[in-house]
Coordinates of C-alpha atoms and ligand atoms in Angstrom, one line a residue:
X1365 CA -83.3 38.4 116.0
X1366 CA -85.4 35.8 114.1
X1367 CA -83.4 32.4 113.7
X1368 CA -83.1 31.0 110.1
X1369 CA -86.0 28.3 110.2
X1370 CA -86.3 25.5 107.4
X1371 CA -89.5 24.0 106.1
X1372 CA -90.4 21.2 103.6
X1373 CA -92.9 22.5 100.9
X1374 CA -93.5 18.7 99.7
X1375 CA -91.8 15.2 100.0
X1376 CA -90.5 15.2 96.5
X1377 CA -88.7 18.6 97.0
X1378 CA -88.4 22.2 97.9
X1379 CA -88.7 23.8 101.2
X1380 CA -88.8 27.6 102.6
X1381 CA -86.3 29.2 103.9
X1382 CA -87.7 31.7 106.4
X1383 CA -86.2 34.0 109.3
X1384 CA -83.4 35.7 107.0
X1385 CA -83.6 39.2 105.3
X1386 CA -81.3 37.5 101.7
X1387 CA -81.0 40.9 100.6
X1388 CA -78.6 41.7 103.2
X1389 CA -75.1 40.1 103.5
X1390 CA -75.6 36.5 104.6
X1391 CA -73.7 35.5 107.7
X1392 CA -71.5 32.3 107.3
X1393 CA -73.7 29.8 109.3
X1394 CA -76.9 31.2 107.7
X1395 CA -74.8 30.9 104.4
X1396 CA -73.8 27.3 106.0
X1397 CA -77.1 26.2 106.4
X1398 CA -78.9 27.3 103.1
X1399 CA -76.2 25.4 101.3
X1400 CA -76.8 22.6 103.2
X1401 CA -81.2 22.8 102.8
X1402 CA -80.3 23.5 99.1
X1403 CA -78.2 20.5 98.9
X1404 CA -81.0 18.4 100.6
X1405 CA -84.1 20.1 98.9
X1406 CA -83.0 21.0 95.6
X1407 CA -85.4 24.1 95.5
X1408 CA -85.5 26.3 98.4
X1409 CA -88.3 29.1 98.4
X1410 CA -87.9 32.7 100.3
X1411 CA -90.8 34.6 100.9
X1412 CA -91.2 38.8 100.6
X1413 CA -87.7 39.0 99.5
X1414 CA -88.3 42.7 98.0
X1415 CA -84.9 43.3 96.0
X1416 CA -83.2 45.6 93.7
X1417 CA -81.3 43.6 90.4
X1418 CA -78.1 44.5 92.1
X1419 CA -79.3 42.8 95.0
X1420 CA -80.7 39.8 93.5
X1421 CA -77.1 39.7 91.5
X1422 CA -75.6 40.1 94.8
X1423 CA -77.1 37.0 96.4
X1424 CA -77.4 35.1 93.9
X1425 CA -72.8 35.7 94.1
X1426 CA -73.3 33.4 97.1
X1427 CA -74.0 30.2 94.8
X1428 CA -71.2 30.6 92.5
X1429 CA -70.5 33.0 89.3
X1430 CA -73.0 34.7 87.3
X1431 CA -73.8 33.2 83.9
X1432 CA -75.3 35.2 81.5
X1433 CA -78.7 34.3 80.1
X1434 CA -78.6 32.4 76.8
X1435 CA -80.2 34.3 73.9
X1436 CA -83.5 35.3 73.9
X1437 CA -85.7 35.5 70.6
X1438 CA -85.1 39.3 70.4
X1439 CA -81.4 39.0 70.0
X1440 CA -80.4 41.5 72.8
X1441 CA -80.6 41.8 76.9
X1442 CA -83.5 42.8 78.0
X1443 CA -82.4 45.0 81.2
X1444 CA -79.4 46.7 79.2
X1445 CA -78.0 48.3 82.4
X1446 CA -78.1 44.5 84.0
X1447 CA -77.7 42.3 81.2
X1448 CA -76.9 39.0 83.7
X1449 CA -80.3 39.1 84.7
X1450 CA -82.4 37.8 82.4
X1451 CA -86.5 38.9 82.6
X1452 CA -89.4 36.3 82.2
X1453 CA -92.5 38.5 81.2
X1454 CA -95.7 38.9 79.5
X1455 CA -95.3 42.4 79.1
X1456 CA -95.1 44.6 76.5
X1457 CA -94.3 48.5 76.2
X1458 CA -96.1 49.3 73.3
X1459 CA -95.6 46.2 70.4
X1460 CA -91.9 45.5 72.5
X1461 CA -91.9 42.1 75.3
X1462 CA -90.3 43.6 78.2
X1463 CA -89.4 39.5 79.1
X1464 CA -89.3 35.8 77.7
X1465 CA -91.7 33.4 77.5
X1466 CA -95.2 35.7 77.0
X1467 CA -98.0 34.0 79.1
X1468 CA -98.5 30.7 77.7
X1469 CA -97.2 27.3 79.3
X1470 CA -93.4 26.8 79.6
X1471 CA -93.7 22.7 79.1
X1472 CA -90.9 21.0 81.0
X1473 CA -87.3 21.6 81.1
X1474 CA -84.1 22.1 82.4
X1475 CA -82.0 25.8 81.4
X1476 CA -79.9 25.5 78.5
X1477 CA -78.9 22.1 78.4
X1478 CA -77.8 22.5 75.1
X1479 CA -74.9 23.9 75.6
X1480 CA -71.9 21.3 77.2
X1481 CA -71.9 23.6 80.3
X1482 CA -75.8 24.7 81.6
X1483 CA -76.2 26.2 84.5
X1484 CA -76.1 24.8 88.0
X1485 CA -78.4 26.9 89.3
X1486 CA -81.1 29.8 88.9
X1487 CA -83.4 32.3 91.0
X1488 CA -86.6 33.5 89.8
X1489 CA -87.8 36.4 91.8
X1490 CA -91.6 37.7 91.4
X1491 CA -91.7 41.4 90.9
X1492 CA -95.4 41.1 89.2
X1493 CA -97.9 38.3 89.7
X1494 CA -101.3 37.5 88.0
X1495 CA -104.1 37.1 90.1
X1496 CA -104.5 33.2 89.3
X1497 CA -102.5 30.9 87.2
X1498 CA -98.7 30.9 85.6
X1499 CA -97.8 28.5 89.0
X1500 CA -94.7 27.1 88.5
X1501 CA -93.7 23.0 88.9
X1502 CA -90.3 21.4 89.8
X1503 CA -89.4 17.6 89.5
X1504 CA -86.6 16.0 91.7
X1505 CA -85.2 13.8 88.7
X1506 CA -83.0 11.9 91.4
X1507 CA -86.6 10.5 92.3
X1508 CA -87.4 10.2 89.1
X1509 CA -84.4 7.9 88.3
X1510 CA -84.6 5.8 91.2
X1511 CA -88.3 4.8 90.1
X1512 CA -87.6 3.7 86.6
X1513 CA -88.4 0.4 85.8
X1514 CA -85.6 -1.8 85.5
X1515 CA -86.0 -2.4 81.9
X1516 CA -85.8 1.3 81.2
X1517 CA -83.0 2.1 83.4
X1518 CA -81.2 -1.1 80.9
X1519 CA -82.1 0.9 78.1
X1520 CA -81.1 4.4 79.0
X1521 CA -77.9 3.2 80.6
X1522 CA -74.9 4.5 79.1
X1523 CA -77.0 6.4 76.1
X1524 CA -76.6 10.1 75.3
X1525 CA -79.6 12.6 73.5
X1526 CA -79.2 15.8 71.6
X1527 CA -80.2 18.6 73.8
X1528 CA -81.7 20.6 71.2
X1529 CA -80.8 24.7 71.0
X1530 CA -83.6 25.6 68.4
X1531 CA -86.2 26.5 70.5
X1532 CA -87.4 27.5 74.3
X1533 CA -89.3 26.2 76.5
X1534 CA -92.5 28.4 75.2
X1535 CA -92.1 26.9 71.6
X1536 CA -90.3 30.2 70.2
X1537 CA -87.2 30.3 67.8
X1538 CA -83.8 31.4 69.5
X1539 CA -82.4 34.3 67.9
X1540 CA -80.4 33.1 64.7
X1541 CA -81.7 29.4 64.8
X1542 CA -83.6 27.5 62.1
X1543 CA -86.7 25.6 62.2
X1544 CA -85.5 21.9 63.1
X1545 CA -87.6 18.8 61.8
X1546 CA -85.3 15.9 62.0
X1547 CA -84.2 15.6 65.7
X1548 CA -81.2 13.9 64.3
X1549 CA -80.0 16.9 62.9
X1550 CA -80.7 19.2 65.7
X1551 CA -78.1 21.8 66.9
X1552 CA -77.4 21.2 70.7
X1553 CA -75.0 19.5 73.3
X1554 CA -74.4 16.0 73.2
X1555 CA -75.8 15.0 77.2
X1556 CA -76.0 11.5 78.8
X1557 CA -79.2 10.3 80.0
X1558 CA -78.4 9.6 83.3
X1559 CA -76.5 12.1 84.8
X1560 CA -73.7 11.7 88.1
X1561 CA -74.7 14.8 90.4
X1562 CA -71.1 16.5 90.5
X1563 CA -71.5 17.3 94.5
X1564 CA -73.8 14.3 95.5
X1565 CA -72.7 12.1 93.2
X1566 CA -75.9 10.1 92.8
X1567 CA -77.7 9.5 89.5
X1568 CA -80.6 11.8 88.2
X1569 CA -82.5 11.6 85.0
X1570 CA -81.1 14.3 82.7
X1571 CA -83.7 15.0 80.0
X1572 CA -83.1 18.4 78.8
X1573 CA -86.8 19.1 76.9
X1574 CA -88.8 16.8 75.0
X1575 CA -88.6 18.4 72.0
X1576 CA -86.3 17.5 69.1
X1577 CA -84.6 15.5 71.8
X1578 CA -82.8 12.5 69.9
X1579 CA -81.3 9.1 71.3
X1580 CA -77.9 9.0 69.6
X1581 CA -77.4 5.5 68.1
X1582 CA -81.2 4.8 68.1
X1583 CA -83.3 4.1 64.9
X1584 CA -85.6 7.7 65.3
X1585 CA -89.0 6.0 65.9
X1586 CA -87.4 3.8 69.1
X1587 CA -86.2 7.2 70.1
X1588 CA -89.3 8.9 70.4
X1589 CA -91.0 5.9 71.8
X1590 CA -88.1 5.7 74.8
X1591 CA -88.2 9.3 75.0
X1592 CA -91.9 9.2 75.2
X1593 CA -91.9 6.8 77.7
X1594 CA -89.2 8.5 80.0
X1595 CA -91.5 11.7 79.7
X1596 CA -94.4 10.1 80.9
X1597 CA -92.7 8.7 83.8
X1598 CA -91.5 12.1 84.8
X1599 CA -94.8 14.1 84.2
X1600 CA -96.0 13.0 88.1
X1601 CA -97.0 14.4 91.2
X1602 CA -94.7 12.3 93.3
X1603 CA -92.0 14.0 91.5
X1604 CA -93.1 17.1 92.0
X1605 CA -93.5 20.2 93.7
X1606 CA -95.8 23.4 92.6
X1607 CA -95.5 27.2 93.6
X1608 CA -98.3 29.3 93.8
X1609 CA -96.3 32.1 93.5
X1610 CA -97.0 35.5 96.2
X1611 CA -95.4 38.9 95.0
X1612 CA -91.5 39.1 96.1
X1613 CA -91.2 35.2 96.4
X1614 CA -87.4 34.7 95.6
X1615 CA -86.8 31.1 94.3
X1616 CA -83.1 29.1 94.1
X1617 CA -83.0 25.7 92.3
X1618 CA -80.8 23.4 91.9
X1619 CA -81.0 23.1 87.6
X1620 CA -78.8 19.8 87.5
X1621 CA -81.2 17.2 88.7
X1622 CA -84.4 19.2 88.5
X1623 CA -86.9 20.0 85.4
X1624 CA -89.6 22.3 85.9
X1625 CA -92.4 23.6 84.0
X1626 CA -95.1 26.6 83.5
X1627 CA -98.7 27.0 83.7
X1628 CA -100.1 29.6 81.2
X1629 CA -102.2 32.7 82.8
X1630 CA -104.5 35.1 81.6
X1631 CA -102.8 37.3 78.8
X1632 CA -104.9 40.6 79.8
X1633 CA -103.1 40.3 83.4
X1634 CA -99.6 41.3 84.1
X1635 CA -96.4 38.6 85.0
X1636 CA -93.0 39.9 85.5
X1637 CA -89.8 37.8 86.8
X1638 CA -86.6 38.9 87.1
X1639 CA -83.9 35.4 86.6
X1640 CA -80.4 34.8 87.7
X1641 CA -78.4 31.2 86.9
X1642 CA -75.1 30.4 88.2
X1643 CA -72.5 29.0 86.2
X1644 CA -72.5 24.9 86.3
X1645 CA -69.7 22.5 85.1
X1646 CA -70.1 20.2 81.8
X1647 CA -72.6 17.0 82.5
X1648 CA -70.9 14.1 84.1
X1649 CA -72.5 10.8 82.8
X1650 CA -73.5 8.4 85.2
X1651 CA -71.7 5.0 85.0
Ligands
SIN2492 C1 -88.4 29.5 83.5 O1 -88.7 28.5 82.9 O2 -87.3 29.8 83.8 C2 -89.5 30.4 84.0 C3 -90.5 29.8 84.8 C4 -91.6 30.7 85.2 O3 -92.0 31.6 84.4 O4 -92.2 30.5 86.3

């Protein structure tokens, strides 16, 4: 029997998991050890993981309990036999989106941070892949923290920004929202800027999204510039790693102290994801 093998995909983050068929029940020590790589890696890929949604529900058990997607821009599930599993897709069945997020880029972000309990974690599982493009980038923001200037960690330290819950990551309304333009009034959680990992316990940059994001107590034009700044120092390769995704890759990442973004692909070819998060606890700030 193959032994479960472990891989480093980049030295900022993510490695493969190989030698383990997920969609059957995990054995405790295989369990043991993906915890572990997940702990150490913060996204861990699987490769020609061909599942069923009850299996991907299934596994995805392991981690923790299911939370249900947060609502999409159609206001209802979009696999109403499995509506925990929420469906990233350009596809449409005649003028309906069979998914989220169509086929343009996803700019960077962590899931649902405007809410006062997001997610700790989320699979994406690759049921339909175009031929080039729509790659997918993670950032380890633990990395990202710890190579702040000094001056900007003095100036983040002990803030908190407005996660805004207006729009996704692909620029679209949520269902029953209204167009925000002063980030000072934006609906979302309150969220500390530096974060406290609740199992490592170290600090990570916790940005949320760019947009509409606000620095409580700030005057609004020396928010955007420290937000701007702090975006800018994230948006780099020694942060970050990028999947070139293969048809039934099965992805797990750790959505506390990780962003990650979307490259856009060609809208006459075909994406389809199916997406499971794990229920987190509320943001501890890091002091
Ligand atoms: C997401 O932001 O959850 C989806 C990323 C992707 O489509 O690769």
């Amino acid at each position: 029997m193959a032994k479960l093998k472990i891989q480093k995909l980049a030295d900022a983050l993510g490695a493969e998991v190989s030698g383990v068929d997920i969609s059957k029940p995990l054995s405790k020590e295989d369990l043991g050890e993906i915890l572990a790589a997940w702990k150490e890696h913060l996204v861990l890929r699987f490769r020609g993981q061909e599942l069923t949604d009850p299996q991907l529900l299934e596994i995805s058990r392991n981690f923790g309990e299911i939370d249900p997607p947060g609502p999409n821009s159609y206001g209802k599930p979009f696999i109403a036999d499995f509506p925990d599993i929420n469906v990233i897709s350009n596809i449409k069945v005649g003028e309906q989106p069979v998914g989220g997020l169509g086929d343009g880029e996803a700019v960077w972000h962590a899931d649902m941070t405007y809410i006062d309990t997001p997610p700790k974690a989320s699979f994406l599982h690759a049921l339909e892949i175009p031929p080039t493009g729509g790659d997918t980038a993670w950032g380890n923001m633990y990395l990202a923290y710890q190579a702040l200037p000094a001056h900007l960690k003095q100036e983040i330290k002990g803030r908190k920004a407005i996660h805004d819950a207006t729009y996704n990551s692909a620029g679209m309304i949520r269902k029953g929202m209204k167009d925000v333009t002063d980030p000072r009034e934006a609906p979302g959680a309150h969220q500390p800027l530096v974060s406290k990992h609740p199992e490592s316990g170290l600090p990570c940059l916790f940005l949320g999204r760019r947009r509409n994001s606000y620095i409580l107590g700030m005057d609004l034009d020396a928010s955007n510039q420290l937000l701007d700044e702090l975006w800018a120092h994230i948006d780099n390769p020694e942060f970050t790693f990028t999947q070139v995704w293969q048809l039934h890759d099965l992805i797990l990442w750790d959505n506390r102290c990780t962003l990650h973004r979307r490259d856009s692909f060609d809208p006459q070819s075909r994406r389809l994801m199916h997406r499971t998060q794990i229920k987190g606890s509320p943001v501890i700030p890091f002091e």
